XYZ file of C-alpha atoms in Angstrom:
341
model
C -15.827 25.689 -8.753
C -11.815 25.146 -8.332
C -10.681 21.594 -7.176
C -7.729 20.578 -5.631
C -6.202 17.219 -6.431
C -3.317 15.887 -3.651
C -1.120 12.295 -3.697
C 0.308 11.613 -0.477
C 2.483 8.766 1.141
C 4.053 6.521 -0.911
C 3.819 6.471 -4.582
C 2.073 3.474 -5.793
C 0.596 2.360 -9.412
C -2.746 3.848 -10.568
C -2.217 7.141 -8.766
C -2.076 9.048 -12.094
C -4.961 6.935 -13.543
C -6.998 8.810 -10.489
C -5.426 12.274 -11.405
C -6.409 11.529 -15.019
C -10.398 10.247 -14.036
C -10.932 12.914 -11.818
C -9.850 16.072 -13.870
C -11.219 14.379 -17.259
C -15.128 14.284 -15.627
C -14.795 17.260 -13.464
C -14.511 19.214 -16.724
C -16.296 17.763 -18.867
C -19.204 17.199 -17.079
C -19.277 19.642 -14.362
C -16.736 22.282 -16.027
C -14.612 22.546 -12.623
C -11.667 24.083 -12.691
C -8.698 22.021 -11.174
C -5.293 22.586 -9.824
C -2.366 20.123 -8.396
C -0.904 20.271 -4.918
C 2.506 19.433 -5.340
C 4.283 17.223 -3.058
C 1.247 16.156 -0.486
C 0.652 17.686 2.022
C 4.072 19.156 2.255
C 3.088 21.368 -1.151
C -0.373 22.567 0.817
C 1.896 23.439 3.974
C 4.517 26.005 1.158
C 1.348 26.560 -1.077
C 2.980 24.865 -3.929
C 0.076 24.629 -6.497
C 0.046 24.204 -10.215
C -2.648 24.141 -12.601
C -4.145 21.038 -13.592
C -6.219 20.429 -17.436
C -7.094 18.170 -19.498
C -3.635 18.471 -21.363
C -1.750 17.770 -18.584
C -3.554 14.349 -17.653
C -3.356 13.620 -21.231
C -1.409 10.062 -21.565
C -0.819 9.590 -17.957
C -3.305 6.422 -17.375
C -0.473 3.448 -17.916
C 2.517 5.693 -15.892
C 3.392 4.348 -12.558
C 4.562 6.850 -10.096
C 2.237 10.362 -9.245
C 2.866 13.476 -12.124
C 2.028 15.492 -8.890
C 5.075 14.212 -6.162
C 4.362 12.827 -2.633
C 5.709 12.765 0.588
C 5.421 11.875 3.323
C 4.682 14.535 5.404
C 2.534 15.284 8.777
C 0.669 18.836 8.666
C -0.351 17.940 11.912
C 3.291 18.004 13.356
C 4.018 21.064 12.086
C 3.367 24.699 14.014
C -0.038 25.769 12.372
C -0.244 23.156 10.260
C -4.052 23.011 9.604
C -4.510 26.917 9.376
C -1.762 26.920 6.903
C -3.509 24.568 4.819
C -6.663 26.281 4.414
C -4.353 29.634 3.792
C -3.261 27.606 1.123
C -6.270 26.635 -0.194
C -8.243 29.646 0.421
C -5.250 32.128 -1.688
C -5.659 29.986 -4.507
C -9.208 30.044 -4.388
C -9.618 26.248 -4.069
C -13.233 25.084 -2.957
C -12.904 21.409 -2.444
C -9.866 18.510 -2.342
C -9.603 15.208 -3.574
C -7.316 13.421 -0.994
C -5.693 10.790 -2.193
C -3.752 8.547 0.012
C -3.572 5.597 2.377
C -3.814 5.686 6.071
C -1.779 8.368 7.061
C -3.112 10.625 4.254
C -6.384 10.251 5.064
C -5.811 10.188 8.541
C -4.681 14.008 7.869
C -7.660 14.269 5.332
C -9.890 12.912 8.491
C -8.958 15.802 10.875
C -8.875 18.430 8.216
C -12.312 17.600 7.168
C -13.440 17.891 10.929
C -11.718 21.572 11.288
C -14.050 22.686 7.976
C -11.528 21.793 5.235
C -14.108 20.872 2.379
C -12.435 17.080 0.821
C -13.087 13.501 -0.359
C -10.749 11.004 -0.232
C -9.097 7.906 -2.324
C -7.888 5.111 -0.806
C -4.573 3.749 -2.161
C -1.899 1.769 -0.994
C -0.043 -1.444 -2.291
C -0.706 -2.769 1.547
C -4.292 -3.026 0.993
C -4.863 -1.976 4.775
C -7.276 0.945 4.632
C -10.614 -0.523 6.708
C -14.179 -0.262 4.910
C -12.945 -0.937 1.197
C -12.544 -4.108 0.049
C -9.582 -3.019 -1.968
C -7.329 -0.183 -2.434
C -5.706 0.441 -6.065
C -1.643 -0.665 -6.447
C -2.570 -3.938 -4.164
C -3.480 -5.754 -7.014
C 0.147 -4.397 -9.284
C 2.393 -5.497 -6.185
C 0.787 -8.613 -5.720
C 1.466 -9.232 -9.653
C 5.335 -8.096 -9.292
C 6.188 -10.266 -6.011
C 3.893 -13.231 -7.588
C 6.191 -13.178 -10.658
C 9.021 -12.556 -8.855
C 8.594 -16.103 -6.553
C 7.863 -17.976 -9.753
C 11.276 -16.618 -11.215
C 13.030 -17.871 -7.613
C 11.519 -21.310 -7.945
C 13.700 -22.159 -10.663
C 17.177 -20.875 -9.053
C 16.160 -22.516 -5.609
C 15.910 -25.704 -7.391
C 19.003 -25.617 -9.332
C 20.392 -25.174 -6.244
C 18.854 -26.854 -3.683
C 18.512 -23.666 -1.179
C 15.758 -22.002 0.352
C 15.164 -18.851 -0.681
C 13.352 -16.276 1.987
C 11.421 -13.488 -0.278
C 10.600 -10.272 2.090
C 7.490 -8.253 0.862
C 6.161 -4.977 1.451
C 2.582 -4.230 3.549
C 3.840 -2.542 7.045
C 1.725 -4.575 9.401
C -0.409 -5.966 7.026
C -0.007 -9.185 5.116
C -2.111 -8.841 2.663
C 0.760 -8.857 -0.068
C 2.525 -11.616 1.421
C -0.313 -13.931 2.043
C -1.953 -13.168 -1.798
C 1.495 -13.391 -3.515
C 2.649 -16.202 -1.541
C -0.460 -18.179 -2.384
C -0.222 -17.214 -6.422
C 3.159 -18.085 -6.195
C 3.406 -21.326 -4.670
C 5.583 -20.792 -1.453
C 5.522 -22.843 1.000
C 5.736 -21.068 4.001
C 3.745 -17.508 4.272
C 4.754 -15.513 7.477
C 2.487 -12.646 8.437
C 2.682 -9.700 10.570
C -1.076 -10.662 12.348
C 0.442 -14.137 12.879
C 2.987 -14.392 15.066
C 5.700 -17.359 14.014
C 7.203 -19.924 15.472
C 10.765 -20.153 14.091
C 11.240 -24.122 14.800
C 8.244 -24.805 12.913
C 9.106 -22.724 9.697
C 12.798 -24.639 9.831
C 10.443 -28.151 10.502
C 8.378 -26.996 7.597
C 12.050 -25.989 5.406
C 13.246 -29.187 6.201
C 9.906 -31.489 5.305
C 10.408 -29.543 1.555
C 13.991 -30.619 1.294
C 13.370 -33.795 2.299
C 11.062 -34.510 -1.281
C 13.633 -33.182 -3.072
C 12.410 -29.673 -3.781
C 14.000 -25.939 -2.614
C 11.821 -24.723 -0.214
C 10.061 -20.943 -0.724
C 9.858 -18.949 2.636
C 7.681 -15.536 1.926
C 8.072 -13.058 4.836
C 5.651 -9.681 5.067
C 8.282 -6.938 6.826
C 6.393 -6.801 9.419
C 6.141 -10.575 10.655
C 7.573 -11.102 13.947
C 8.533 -14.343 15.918
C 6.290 -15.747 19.007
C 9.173 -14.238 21.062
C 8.055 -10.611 19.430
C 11.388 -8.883 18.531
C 10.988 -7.222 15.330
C 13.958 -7.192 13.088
C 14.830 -3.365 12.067
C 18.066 -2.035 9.849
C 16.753 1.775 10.728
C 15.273 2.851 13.839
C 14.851 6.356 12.758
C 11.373 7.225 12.346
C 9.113 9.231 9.341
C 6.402 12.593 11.135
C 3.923 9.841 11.084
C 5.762 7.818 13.473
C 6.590 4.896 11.336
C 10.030 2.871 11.562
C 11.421 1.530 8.202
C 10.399 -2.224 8.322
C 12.934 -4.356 7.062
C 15.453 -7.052 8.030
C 13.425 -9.914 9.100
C 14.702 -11.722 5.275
C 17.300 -11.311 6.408
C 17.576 -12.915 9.990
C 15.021 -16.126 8.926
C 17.710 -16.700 6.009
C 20.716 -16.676 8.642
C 18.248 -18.873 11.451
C 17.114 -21.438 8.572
C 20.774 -21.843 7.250
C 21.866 -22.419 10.874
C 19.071 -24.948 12.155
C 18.887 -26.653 9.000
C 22.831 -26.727 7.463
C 21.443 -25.684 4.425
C 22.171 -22.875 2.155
C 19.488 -20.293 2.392
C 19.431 -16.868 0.670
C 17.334 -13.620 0.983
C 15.493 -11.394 -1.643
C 13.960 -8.325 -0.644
C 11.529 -6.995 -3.236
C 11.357 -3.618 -1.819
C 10.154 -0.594 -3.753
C 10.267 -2.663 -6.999
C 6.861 -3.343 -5.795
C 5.652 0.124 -5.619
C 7.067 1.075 -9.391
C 6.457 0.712 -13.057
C 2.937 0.135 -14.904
C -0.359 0.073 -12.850
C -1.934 -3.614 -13.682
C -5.173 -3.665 -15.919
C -7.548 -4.200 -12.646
C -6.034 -1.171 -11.116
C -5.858 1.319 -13.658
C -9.894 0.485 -13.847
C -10.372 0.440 -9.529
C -8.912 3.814 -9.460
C -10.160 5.335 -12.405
C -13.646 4.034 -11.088
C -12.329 5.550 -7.745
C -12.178 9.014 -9.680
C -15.217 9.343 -11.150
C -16.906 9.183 -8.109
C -14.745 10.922 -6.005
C -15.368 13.718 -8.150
C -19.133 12.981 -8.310
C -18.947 13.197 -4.408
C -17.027 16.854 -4.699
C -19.965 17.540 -7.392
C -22.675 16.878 -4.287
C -21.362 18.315 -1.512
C -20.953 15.104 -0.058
C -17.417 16.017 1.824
C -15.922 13.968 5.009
C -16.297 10.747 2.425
C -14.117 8.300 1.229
C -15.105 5.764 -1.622
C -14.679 2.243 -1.385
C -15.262 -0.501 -3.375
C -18.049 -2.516 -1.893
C -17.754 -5.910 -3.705
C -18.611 -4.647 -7.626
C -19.974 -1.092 -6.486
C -18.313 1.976 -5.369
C -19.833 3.454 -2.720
C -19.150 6.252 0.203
C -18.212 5.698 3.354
C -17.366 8.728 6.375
C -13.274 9.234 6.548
C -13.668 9.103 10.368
C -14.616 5.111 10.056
C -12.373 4.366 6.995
C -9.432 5.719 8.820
C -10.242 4.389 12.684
C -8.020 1.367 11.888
C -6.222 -0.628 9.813
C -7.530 -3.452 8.111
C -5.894 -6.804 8.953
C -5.585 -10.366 7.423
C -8.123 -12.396 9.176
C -7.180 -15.730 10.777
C -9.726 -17.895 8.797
C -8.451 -16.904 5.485
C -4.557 -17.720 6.479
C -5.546 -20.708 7.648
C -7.351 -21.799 4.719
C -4.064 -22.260 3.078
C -2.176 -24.187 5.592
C -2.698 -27.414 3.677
C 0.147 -25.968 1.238
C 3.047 -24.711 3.601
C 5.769 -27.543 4.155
C-alpha cells in the first residue's frame, strides 16, 4: 500500500514529529510505502510528490517548521480542483492520505473524503480551534513562547512605568491569549469571543498604575471592541477567505496612552509564535497523533480525524471535527476575572 503524507496551512511546531511517527510505524509495522506531497494542497493540485523513508524522517522530531512545505492554498477554488487531486494521487499510485492541517485543511480533507478521496486527518494549529479534540499540537509551543515572552515585558514595563499591550496569534480564537495571559500574569486578557469595552480596560490600566505596578494588556488579533470595528493593516484576503488579523496592539496602545496620559507601547509576537522547537508535550501529542492516524489508514477507517479525548486518542468523522470552530467558553474567561486590574 502507498501513503501520502500532506502539511497544509500554516507551519506550526510538531508537524515534522507527525511526518516522522507516521512513516516510522507505517513501515515498520505495516511495510507501507510512503511519499510527500509537497507544498499542501498546492503540490497535489501540480502533482509535486517526493518519496518519503525512513531516512528522510530520520532526526526531524525536535525541528520546527514542515520538511514537506505548506501553503495555503484552496483546491476547491481552483478549476477542477478535486479531479486534479485524485489525478494526482491516482498517477503516483497513492492509496490513502494523511491530512494534516487545521481548519481549512481539513475542511478541504472533509469534501475530498466525501467525493471518494481515501484520507485521515491531523489536527494542528497553534490556535487550538479545531472542534471535537481537546487539543491540537503547536498550541501548547505558542502558549510557551508568548508566556515567556510577557514574563520578559514585566520587567521593562516596570522600569518604566508603561503599559505594555502584547498582541497574540489565534484568528478568532483566544485560546492563546487567554492561556498565555493567565501563565503570564497580565492583567487584562482581551478575547475575540468577548467583546471589550475600551473604558473598562483603561479603568482596569489605571487601577494597576495606581499600586505602583506597569500594567500588562494581552490582546488575541482577533478581539474587537463592544462597538465591533475590527482593527486590520491588510484587507487583502488568502483562497480561504481569511483577512490578515492584526492591528488591534496597536490601536489599544494609542487609546490607553490617550485616556490614561500614560506611556503605553505595543509588542506583536507574530510568527515568532509559530517557529523554532516543538515543546516536549507536543512533540509527544502529535507523535501520538501519528501512530494512530496511520493505524486508522491501516483499517480502512477513512473520513476520520483523531483527537485527543482527555488521555486517549480516539476517531472522530472529519464532517463533525470541521463543522465549526471551537471557541473559548464564557465560564472559563470568567474564572479569571479576579486577576485583571
Amino acid at each position: 500500500m502507498k501513503v501520502g503524507v500532506l502539511t497544509g496551512g500554516g507551519d506550526c511546531p510538531g508537524l515534522n514529529a507527525v511526518i516522522r511517527s507516521v512513516v516510522r510505524k507505517g513501515v515498520q509495522e505495516y511495510a507501507f510505502e510512503f511519499v510527500g506531497v509537497r507544498d499542501g494542497w498546492l503540490g497535489a493540485l501540480e502533482g509535486k510528490i517526493v518519496p518519503l523513508d525512513i531516512s528522510s524522517v530520520r532526526g526531524i522530531l525536535p525541528r520546527g517548521g514542515t520538511i514537506l512545505g505548506s501553503s495555503r492554498t484552496n483546491p476547491l477554488k481552483h478549476e477542477d480542483g478535486v479531479r486534479r487531486i485524485q489525478d494526482t494521487l491516482a498517477g503516483h499510485g497513492v492509496d490513502a492520505l494523511v491530512v494534516i492541517g487545521g481548519e481549512d485543511t481539513l475542511g478541504v480533507a472533509t469534501e475530498l473524503s466525501r467525493q471518494g478521496v481515501n484520507l485521515v486527518g491531523v489536527p494542528k494549529t497553534i490556535d487550538n480551534d479545531v472542534s471535537a479534540t481537546d487539543s491540537t499540537f503547536g498550541f501548547n509551543t505558542a502558549v510557551g513562547i508568548a508566556t515567556e515572552a510577557i514574563d520578559r515585558l514585566h520587567t521593562t514595563a516596570e522600569s518604566h512605568m508603561r503599559t505594555l499591550v502584547v498582541e497574540v496569534m489565534g484568528r478568532h480564537s483566544g485560546w492563546i491569549a487567554l492561556h498565555a495571559g493567565v501563565a503570564g500574569g497580565a492583567n487584562v486578557i482581551l478575547i475575540p469571543e468577548r467583546p471589550f469595552d475600551i473604558d473598562q480596560v483603561c479603568e482596569l490600566v489605571r487601577s494597576r498604575f495606581r499600586i505602583n505596578y506597569a500594567p500588562i494588556v494581552v490582546a488575541a488579533e482577533g478581539a474587537v471592541p463592544k462597538e465591533g470595528r475590527m482593527f486590520l493593516r491588510d484587507r487583502s484576503l488568502d483562497e480561504f477567505g481569511h483577512v490578515r488579523l492584526s492591528g488591534i496592539g496597536e490601536w489599544l496602545a494609542q487609546e490607553i496612552s490617550r485616556r490614561t496620559g500614560k506611556d503605553a507601547r505595543t509588542t506583536v509576537l507574530g510568527h515568532v509564535q509559530r517557529g523554532g522547537t516543538p515543546s516536549a508535550f507536543d512533540r509527544w501529542l502529535a507523535t501520538r497523533f501519528g501512530l494512530h492516524a496511520v493505524d486508522a489508514v491501516k483499517d480502512g477507517d477513512y473520513g476520520t480525524m483523531v483527537a485527543l479525548h482527555a488521555t486517549d486518542i480516539v476517531r472522530v468523522p472529519l464532517a463533525e471535527a470541521t463543522a465549526q470552530t471551537k471557541k473559548v467558553d464564557p465560564s472559563l474567561y470568567d474564572e479569571f476575572e479576579v486577576f485583571f486590574g
